[in-house]
Coordinates of C-alpha atoms and ligand atoms in Angstrom, one line a residue:
M1 CA 2.3 31.7 -20.6
A2 CA -1.3 30.5 -20.8
A3 CA -0.5 26.9 -20.4
E4 CA 1.4 27.6 -17.1
S5 CA -1.6 29.3 -15.5
D6 CA -4.7 27.8 -17.0
G7 CA -4.5 24.7 -14.8
S8 CA -4.4 22.4 -17.7
R9 CA -1.0 20.7 -17.0
P10 CA -1.7 19.0 -13.7
R11 CA -5.1 17.8 -15.0
L12 CA -3.6 16.5 -18.2
A13 CA -0.9 14.7 -16.3
A14 CA -3.5 13.1 -14.0
A15 CA -5.6 12.1 -17.1
R16 CA -2.6 10.5 -18.9
A17 CA -1.6 8.6 -15.8
L18 CA -5.2 7.4 -15.4
A19 CA -5.4 6.2 -19.0
A20 CA -2.2 4.2 -18.4
V21 CA -3.6 2.6 -15.3
L22 CA -7.2 2.0 -16.4
D23 CA -6.7 1.2 -20.1
Q24 CA -3.2 -0.3 -20.1
G25 CA -3.1 -1.9 -16.7
R26 CA 0.1 -0.1 -15.6
A27 CA 0.9 0.6 -12.0
L28 CA 0.2 4.2 -11.0
D29 CA 3.4 5.0 -9.2
G30 CA 5.6 4.5 -12.3
V31 CA 3.4 6.3 -14.7
L32 CA 2.7 9.2 -12.3
E33 CA 6.4 9.6 -11.6
Q34 CA 6.9 10.0 -15.4
E35 CA 4.0 12.5 -15.7
L36 CA 5.0 14.5 -12.7
S37 CA 8.6 14.9 -13.9
R38 CA 7.2 17.2 -16.6
L39 CA 5.6 19.5 -14.0
S40 CA 7.9 22.1 -12.7
Q41 CA 5.8 23.4 -9.8
A42 CA 5.5 21.3 -6.6
R43 CA 1.9 22.6 -6.3
D44 CA 1.0 21.2 -9.7
R45 CA 2.6 17.8 -8.9
A46 CA 0.7 17.6 -5.7
L47 CA -2.6 18.5 -7.4
A48 CA -2.0 15.9 -10.3
R49 CA -1.3 13.2 -7.7
R50 CA -4.3 14.1 -5.6
L51 CA -6.6 14.1 -8.7
A52 CA -5.4 10.8 -10.0
H53 CA -6.0 9.2 -6.6
A54 CA -9.4 10.8 -6.3
V55 CA -10.5 9.4 -9.7
L56 CA -9.2 5.9 -9.0
R57 CA -11.2 5.9 -5.7
S58 CA -14.4 6.7 -7.4
W59 CA -13.9 5.5 -10.9
P60 CA -17.1 3.5 -11.3
A61 CA -19.3 6.4 -10.3
L62 CA -17.3 8.9 -12.5
D63 CA -17.5 6.5 -15.5
A64 CA -21.2 6.0 -15.0
L65 CA -21.8 9.7 -14.7
L66 CA -19.9 10.3 -17.9
G67 CA -21.9 7.6 -19.6
R68 CA -25.0 9.5 -18.7
L69 CA -23.6 12.9 -19.8
I70 CA -22.1 11.8 -23.1
N71 CA -24.2 10.1 -25.7
R72 CA -21.4 8.5 -27.7
R73 CA -18.2 7.1 -26.2
P74 CA -15.2 8.9 -27.8
A75 CA -13.2 7.1 -30.5
R76 CA -10.0 5.5 -29.3
R77 CA -7.8 8.3 -30.4
E78 CA -10.0 10.7 -28.4
R79 CA -10.2 8.5 -25.3
L80 CA -8.0 10.8 -23.2
V81 CA -10.9 13.3 -23.1
W82 CA -12.8 10.7 -21.0
F83 CA -10.1 10.8 -18.3
I84 CA -9.8 14.6 -18.5
L85 CA -13.6 14.8 -17.8
A86 CA -13.3 12.2 -15.1
V87 CA -10.8 14.4 -13.4
G88 CA -13.0 17.4 -13.9
L89 CA -16.0 15.6 -12.4
A90 CA -14.0 14.4 -9.5
E91 CA -13.0 18.0 -8.8
L92 CA -16.6 19.2 -9.1
R93 CA -17.8 16.5 -6.7
Q94 CA -15.1 17.4 -4.2
G95 CA -16.0 21.1 -4.4
R96 CA -12.6 22.4 -3.3
E97 CA -12.1 24.7 -6.3
P98 CA -14.7 27.1 -7.7
A99 CA -16.7 25.3 -10.4
P100 CA -15.9 27.8 -13.3
A101 CA -12.2 27.3 -12.6
V102 CA -12.6 23.5 -12.8
V103 CA -14.5 23.7 -16.1
H104 CA -12.0 26.2 -17.5
A105 CA -9.1 23.9 -16.6
A106 CA -10.7 20.8 -18.1
V107 CA -11.4 22.7 -21.4
A108 CA -7.8 23.9 -21.4
A109 CA -6.5 20.4 -20.7
T110 CA -8.6 19.1 -23.6
A111 CA -6.9 21.5 -25.9
A112 CA -3.5 20.8 -24.5
A113 CA -4.1 17.1 -25.2
G114 CA -4.3 18.0 -28.9
L115 CA -8.1 17.6 -28.8
A116 CA -9.1 21.2 -29.3
R117 CA -12.1 20.0 -31.4
L118 CA -13.6 18.5 -28.2
K119 CA -13.3 21.7 -26.2
G120 CA -17.1 22.3 -26.6
L121 CA -17.8 18.7 -25.5
S122 CA -15.7 19.1 -22.3
N123 CA -17.4 22.4 -21.5
A124 CA -20.9 21.0 -22.2
V125 CA -20.4 17.8 -20.2
L126 CA -19.1 19.5 -17.0
R127 CA -21.7 22.3 -17.2
G128 CA -24.4 19.6 -17.8
Y129 CA -23.2 17.9 -14.6
L130 CA -23.4 21.1 -12.6
R131 CA -26.9 21.7 -13.9
R132 CA -28.2 18.1 -13.3
K133 CA -26.0 17.3 -10.3
T134 CA -28.8 16.3 -7.8
E135 CA -30.7 14.1 -10.3
L136 CA -27.5 12.4 -11.6
E137 CA -26.0 11.7 -8.2
H138 CA -29.4 10.4 -7.0
D139 CA -29.6 8.1 -9.9
L140 CA -26.4 6.4 -9.0
G141 CA -28.4 4.8 -6.2
D142 CA -26.7 2.7 -3.5
N143 CA -25.0 0.1 -5.6
P144 CA -21.9 -0.7 -3.5
V145 CA -19.6 -0.6 -6.6
L146 CA -20.6 3.0 -7.3
R147 CA -20.8 4.0 -3.7
W148 CA -17.4 2.7 -2.6
G149 CA -15.5 2.6 -5.9
Y150 CA -14.2 -1.0 -5.9
P151 CA -14.7 -3.9 -8.3
R152 CA -17.6 -6.1 -7.3
W153 CA -15.4 -9.2 -6.8
F154 CA -13.3 -7.3 -4.3
I155 CA -16.3 -6.0 -2.3
D156 CA -17.7 -9.6 -2.2
L157 CA -14.4 -11.0 -0.9
V158 CA -14.1 -8.3 1.8
R159 CA -17.7 -8.8 2.8
R160 CA -17.2 -12.6 3.1
D161 CA -14.0 -12.2 5.1
W162 CA -15.2 -9.3 7.3
P163 CA -19.0 -9.5 7.6
D164 CA -18.9 -7.0 10.5
H165 CA -16.3 -4.6 9.3
W166 CA -16.5 -4.6 5.5
Q167 CA -18.1 -1.2 5.1
D168 CA -15.6 0.5 7.4
L169 CA -12.8 -1.4 5.6
L170 CA -14.0 -0.1 2.2
D171 CA -14.3 3.4 3.6
A172 CA -10.9 3.3 5.1
G173 CA -9.4 2.4 1.7
N174 CA -10.8 5.7 0.4
Q175 CA -9.3 7.9 3.0
P176 CA -6.0 9.7 2.4
P177 CA -3.4 8.2 4.6
P178 CA -1.3 10.0 7.1
L179 CA 2.5 10.5 6.7
T180 CA 4.1 8.2 9.2
L181 CA 7.8 8.2 10.0
R182 CA 10.2 5.7 11.5
V183 CA 12.7 7.2 13.8
N184 CA 16.2 5.7 13.4
R185 CA 17.1 5.0 17.0
R186 CA 20.8 4.6 16.1
H187 CA 20.7 8.3 15.2
W188 CA 18.5 9.8 18.0
T189 CA 15.6 9.1 20.2
R190 CA 12.0 9.5 19.2
D191 CA 11.6 12.4 21.7
Q192 CA 14.5 14.2 20.0
A193 CA 13.1 13.6 16.6
Q194 CA 9.7 14.8 17.7
A195 CA 11.3 18.0 19.2
A196 CA 13.2 18.7 16.0
L197 CA 10.0 18.4 14.0
A198 CA 8.2 20.6 16.4
A199 CA 11.0 23.2 16.1
A200 CA 10.4 23.1 12.3
G201 CA 6.7 23.8 12.9
I202 CA 5.6 20.2 12.3
D203 CA 3.3 18.4 14.8
A204 CA 4.0 14.7 15.1
G205 CA 2.1 12.3 17.3
V206 CA 3.2 8.9 18.7
V207 CA 1.4 5.7 18.0
P208 CA 0.5 3.4 20.9
G209 CA 2.6 0.2 20.8
L210 CA 4.9 1.4 18.1
P211 CA 8.1 2.8 19.8
D212 CA 9.7 4.2 16.7
A213 CA 6.7 5.7 14.9
L214 CA 5.7 9.4 14.5
M215 CA 2.6 10.3 12.7
L216 CA 2.1 13.6 10.9
D217 CA -1.3 15.1 10.3
Q218 CA -0.1 17.5 7.6
R219 CA 1.6 16.8 4.3
A220 CA 5.3 17.6 4.3
A221 CA 8.2 17.5 1.8
V222 CA 9.9 14.4 3.3
S223 CA 13.4 15.1 2.1
A224 CA 13.2 18.5 3.8
L225 CA 12.3 17.1 7.2
P226 CA 14.9 17.7 9.9
G227 CA 17.1 14.6 10.2
F228 CA 15.9 13.0 7.0
S229 CA 18.9 13.5 4.8
D230 CA 21.3 12.2 7.4
G231 CA 19.4 9.1 8.1
G232 CA 17.4 10.0 11.2
L233 CA 14.0 9.4 9.7
S234 CA 12.3 7.2 7.1
V235 CA 8.8 7.1 5.7
Q236 CA 7.1 3.9 6.9
D237 CA 3.5 3.2 7.9
A238 CA 3.1 2.3 11.6
A239 CA 1.6 -1.2 10.7
A240 CA 4.7 -2.0 8.7
Q241 CA 6.7 -1.1 11.8
L242 CA 5.0 -3.9 13.7
A243 CA 7.0 -6.7 12.1
V244 CA 10.0 -5.8 14.1
E245 CA 8.0 -5.9 17.3
H246 CA 6.9 -9.4 16.4
L247 CA 10.5 -10.5 15.7
A248 CA 11.7 -10.0 19.3
L249 CA 15.3 -9.2 18.2
T250 CA 18.4 -9.4 20.4
A251 CA 22.0 -8.6 19.6
G252 CA 24.1 -11.2 17.8
Q253 CA 21.2 -13.0 16.0
R254 CA 21.4 -14.1 12.4
V255 CA 18.4 -12.7 10.7
L256 CA 16.9 -13.4 7.2
D257 CA 14.6 -10.9 5.5
A258 CA 13.4 -13.1 2.6
C259 CA 11.5 -10.5 0.6
A260 CA 13.4 -7.4 1.6
A261 CA 13.1 -4.8 -1.2
P262 CA 12.9 -1.8 -1.0
G263 CA 14.3 -2.4 2.5
G264 CA 11.9 -0.7 4.9
K265 CA 11.7 -3.5 7.3
A266 CA 15.2 -4.7 6.8
A267 CA 16.4 -1.2 7.8
H268 CA 14.2 -1.2 10.8
I269 CA 15.7 -4.5 11.9
L270 CA 19.2 -3.1 11.7
E271 CA 18.2 0.1 13.4
R272 CA 16.8 -1.9 16.3
A273 CA 19.5 -4.5 17.1
D274 CA 23.1 -5.4 16.3
V275 CA 22.2 -8.4 14.2
A276 CA 23.7 -10.0 11.1
L277 CA 21.1 -9.5 8.4
T278 CA 20.8 -11.2 5.1
A279 CA 18.3 -9.3 2.8
V280 CA 17.1 -11.4 -0.1
D281 CA 14.9 -10.3 -3.0
V282 CA 14.2 -11.8 -6.4
D283 CA 14.2 -8.4 -8.1
A284 CA 17.6 -6.9 -8.8
E285 CA 16.3 -3.4 -9.4
R286 CA 14.4 -3.4 -6.2
L287 CA 17.3 -4.9 -4.3
A288 CA 19.4 -1.9 -5.4
R289 CA 16.9 0.3 -3.6
V290 CA 17.7 -1.7 -0.4
A291 CA 21.3 -0.7 -0.9
D292 CA 20.4 2.9 -1.4
N293 CA 18.3 2.9 1.8
F294 CA 21.0 1.3 3.9
K295 CA 23.5 3.8 2.6
R296 CA 21.3 6.8 3.5
L297 CA 20.7 5.3 7.0
G298 CA 24.3 4.2 7.6
L299 CA 23.4 0.5 8.0
T300 CA 25.1 -2.6 6.9
G301 CA 23.6 -5.9 5.8
Q302 CA 24.3 -8.6 3.3
L303 CA 22.3 -8.2 0.1
Q304 CA 21.4 -11.4 -1.8
L305 CA 19.6 -11.6 -5.1
G306 CA 17.6 -14.8 -4.8
D307 CA 14.2 -16.6 -4.9
A308 CA 12.7 -17.2 -1.5
T309 CA 11.1 -20.4 -2.9
R310 CA 14.5 -21.7 -3.9
P311 CA 16.9 -21.1 -0.9
E312 CA 19.1 -24.0 -2.2
D313 CA 20.3 -21.5 -4.9
W314 CA 21.6 -18.9 -2.4
W315 CA 21.6 -20.1 1.2
D316 CA 25.0 -20.9 2.8
G317 CA 23.6 -23.6 5.0
R318 CA 23.8 -21.7 8.4
L319 CA 20.5 -21.5 10.2
F320 CA 18.9 -18.2 11.0
D321 CA 17.6 -17.2 14.5
R322 CA 14.9 -15.0 13.0
I323 CA 13.2 -15.0 9.6
L324 CA 11.0 -12.3 8.3
L325 CA 8.8 -13.2 5.3
D326 CA 7.1 -10.0 4.2
A327 CA 5.4 -11.8 1.4
P328 CA 4.2 -10.5 -2.0
C329 CA 0.4 -10.2 -1.5
S330 CA -2.7 -8.5 -2.9
A331 CA -1.8 -5.2 -1.1
S332 CA -5.5 -5.1 -0.2
G333 CA -4.5 -3.5 3.2
V334 CA -2.7 -0.5 1.6
I335 CA -5.3 0.4 -1.0
R336 CA -5.6 3.9 0.5
R337 CA -2.0 4.5 -0.5
H338 CA -2.2 2.6 -3.8
P339 CA -5.7 3.2 -5.2
D340 CA -4.8 1.6 -8.5
V341 CA -4.4 -1.8 -6.8
R342 CA -8.2 -2.3 -6.8
W343 CA -8.3 -2.0 -10.6
L344 CA -5.1 -3.8 -11.4
R345 CA -5.7 -7.0 -9.3
Q346 CA -7.8 -9.7 -10.8
P347 CA -9.8 -12.3 -8.7
A348 CA -7.5 -15.1 -9.9
D349 CA -4.4 -13.3 -8.5
I350 CA -5.4 -14.1 -4.9
G351 CA -5.1 -17.9 -5.4
V352 CA -1.8 -17.4 -7.3
L353 CA -0.4 -15.2 -4.5
A354 CA -1.6 -17.6 -1.7
D355 CA 0.1 -20.5 -3.5
L356 CA 3.4 -18.5 -3.8
Q357 CA 3.2 -17.5 -0.1
A358 CA 2.7 -21.1 1.0
R359 CA 5.7 -22.2 -1.1
M360 CA 7.8 -19.5 0.4
L361 CA 6.8 -20.4 3.9
D362 CA 7.6 -24.1 3.3
A363 CA 10.9 -23.4 1.6
L364 CA 12.1 -21.0 4.3
W365 CA 11.0 -23.0 7.4
P366 CA 14.0 -25.4 7.3
L367 CA 16.3 -22.4 7.4
L368 CA 15.2 -21.5 10.9
A369 CA 17.1 -22.7 13.9
P370 CA 15.3 -24.6 16.6
G371 CA 14.0 -22.0 19.1
G372 CA 14.1 -19.4 16.3
I373 CA 11.1 -17.2 15.3
L374 CA 9.6 -16.7 11.8
V375 CA 7.3 -13.8 11.2
Y376 CA 5.0 -14.0 8.3
A377 CA 3.6 -10.6 7.2
T378 CA 1.3 -9.4 4.5
C379 CA -0.2 -6.0 3.8
S380 CA -3.5 -7.8 3.0
V381 CA -6.9 -8.0 4.7
L382 CA -7.9 -11.2 2.9
A383 CA -8.3 -14.4 4.9
D384 CA -6.8 -16.6 2.1
E385 CA -3.5 -14.8 2.4
N386 CA -3.7 -14.4 6.2
Q387 CA -5.4 -16.6 8.7
H388 CA -6.2 -19.4 6.2
Q389 CA -2.6 -19.3 5.0
A390 CA -1.3 -19.3 8.6
R391 CA -3.5 -22.2 9.7
A392 CA -2.6 -24.3 6.7
F393 CA 1.1 -23.7 7.5
L394 CA 0.6 -24.8 11.1
E395 CA -1.1 -27.9 9.9
R396 CA 1.8 -28.7 7.6
H397 CA 4.4 -28.1 10.2
D398 CA 4.1 -29.8 13.5
D399 CA 7.3 -28.2 14.8
A400 CA 5.8 -24.7 14.6
E401 CA 4.4 -23.1 17.7
T402 CA 2.4 -19.9 17.6
I403 CA 3.5 -16.9 19.7
N404 CA 0.9 -14.6 21.1
H405 CA 1.4 -10.9 20.8
D406 CA -1.8 -9.7 22.4
Q407 CA -0.2 -6.6 23.6
L408 CA 0.4 -5.4 20.1
P409 CA -2.2 -3.4 18.2
G410 CA -4.6 -5.5 16.1
L411 CA -7.4 -8.0 16.1
D412 CA -7.0 -11.6 17.0
R413 CA -7.2 -13.6 13.8
E414 CA -6.0 -17.0 15.0
P415 CA -3.2 -17.9 14.7
G416 CA -2.0 -14.3 13.9
R417 CA -3.1 -10.7 14.3
Q418 CA -4.7 -8.4 11.9
V419 CA -4.5 -4.7 11.8
L420 CA -7.4 -3.3 9.8
P421 CA -6.7 -0.2 7.6
G422 CA -7.7 2.9 9.6
T423 CA -7.0 1.3 13.0
L424 CA -4.9 3.9 14.8
A425 CA -4.7 5.5 11.3
M426 CA -2.6 2.5 10.2
D427 CA -2.4 0.5 7.0
G428 CA -3.9 -3.0 7.0
F429 CA -1.4 -5.7 7.9
Y430 CA -1.4 -9.3 9.1
H431 CA 1.3 -10.9 11.2
L432 CA 1.9 -14.5 12.2
A433 CA 4.8 -15.2 14.6
V434 CA 5.8 -18.8 15.1
R435 CA 8.7 -20.5 17.0
R436 CA 10.4 -23.6 15.7
L437 CA 10.4 -26.4 18.2
P438 CA 13.5 -28.5 18.7
P439 CA 13.5 -31.8 16.7
G440 CA 11.3 -34.5 18.2
C441 CA 9.3 -32.2 20.4
G442 CA 6.1 -31.9 18.3
R443 CA 3.8 -29.1 19.0
A444 CA 2.5 -28.2 22.4
S445 CA -1.2 -27.4 22.1
R446 CA -0.9 -24.2 24.1
S447 CA 0.7 -20.9 22.8
S448 CA 3.4 -19.0 24.7
G449 CA 4.7 -15.4 24.9
P450 CA 7.9 -14.2 23.3
D451 CA 11.3 -14.9 24.9
Ligands
LIG1 C1 5.8 -6.7 0.2 S1 7.3 -6.4 -0.7 C2 8.5 -6.4 0.5 C3 8.6 -5.1 1.2 C4 9.8 -5.0 2.1 N1 9.9 -6.1 3.1 C5 9.9 -3.7 2.8 O1 9.6 -3.6 4.0 O2 10.4 -2.7 2.2 C6 7.5 -8.0 -1.4 C7 8.8 -8.2 -2.1 O3 8.9 -9.6 -2.4 C8 9.7 -9.7 -3.6 N2 9.5 -11.0 -4.1 C9 8.5 -11.5 -4.9 N3 8.7 -12.8 -5.2 C10 9.8 -13.2 -4.6 C11 10.6 -14.4 -4.5 N4 10.1 -15.5 -5.2 N5 11.7 -14.4 -3.8 C12 12.1 -13.3 -3.1 N6 11.5 -12.1 -3.2 C13 10.4 -12.1 -3.9 C14 9.3 -8.5 -4.4 O4 10.3 -8.2 -5.4 C15 9.1 -7.5 -3.4 O5 10.2 -6.7 -3.3

């Protein structure tokens, strides 16, 4: 069948997903999942995903190029052609496929979208780009928005917070991430998992400082990995695995994971130590995913639907020895995995998120036993959610003492540590670990190591 082989389907799927994200403000994962479910071939699904990501990473430049190549913006009902052409341009710029095949597929996708009358336009635009490529690319200049593919406000914020690292940081957000696994040490050792992967022809490297992580260079069908279906492996970035290292868990502790869904860190906690875990999340659907993950991994914890800013609604009054607050945040540290985030976030969101994080910290702090440790984590690179948030918390709570974890990967961002995206091929994450001092002790001015 022509439509099966003309390459139109994955391009059209990517274009539809892009329209939903960029025109309707919907999150990519959900819309892509819907689009990909219509593609029967794994190869097409991978291509559609890759193309949608590529367009989101360079949307301002693609949009500007299309503006140069098309005299008149298409009418609303023809808007999809803009995204089909953005996909085509992204492919031509990448140069992975022969140019005629790319043009052919874009023209076919235009027809498959019910816009056959615009086939000539699609053909002319992409051929026009090929003809004038050098001039058009040169004319983009070195405007940072066009060069790195982020909104101006975000670039300005990253530049303000990371004057020495901002360009690397923006670059890192445009690199495809590795596939990182977490080895369930209740199931087997990391060496055993690595050997099983090697036997299946998959090279997996260790990550310094992360005892449960294995990083794969190549793409792999996760569910087919040896040990995955019976709970020996999970997908989790190495930086996300750092939270457990900061928690310094020991058997018998009562542990609260206050923003637990979908349960990656909660599962890691249970894999690492025989603790009594309460996993709270405000989102019932997401909390159900925690249950699914625990089931696959053979783990047991108490699941609690609840709002972390209102523990009075769900807390039984017994203090916790450890609290993990993996707070909702800008996700600015995981932009390489979620390239839609840069277009979906608005500048005002950062203040709203920082306020929510502060309220969560304050509400949860009284639930921690004296001597207990709270770990605050974000997958953000922004100071307002990280070191500014952490400093303000310490100012509000005289009975909180910082714990140094200099031995763990990351940069010192007093009073916590920041992993920048790309460091050891990890996502960007911030961690603050604080111990609650006994009543009446006040805060010692020095910091100390973990127990
Ligand atoms: C960064 S994600 C947590 C990821 C999780 N810790 C993991 O490792 O899989 C943040 C979570 O906070 C939840 N959340 C947002 N607002 C909340 C609130 N007020 N109380 C509790 N959970 C909340 C969201 O539903 C989301 O699941």
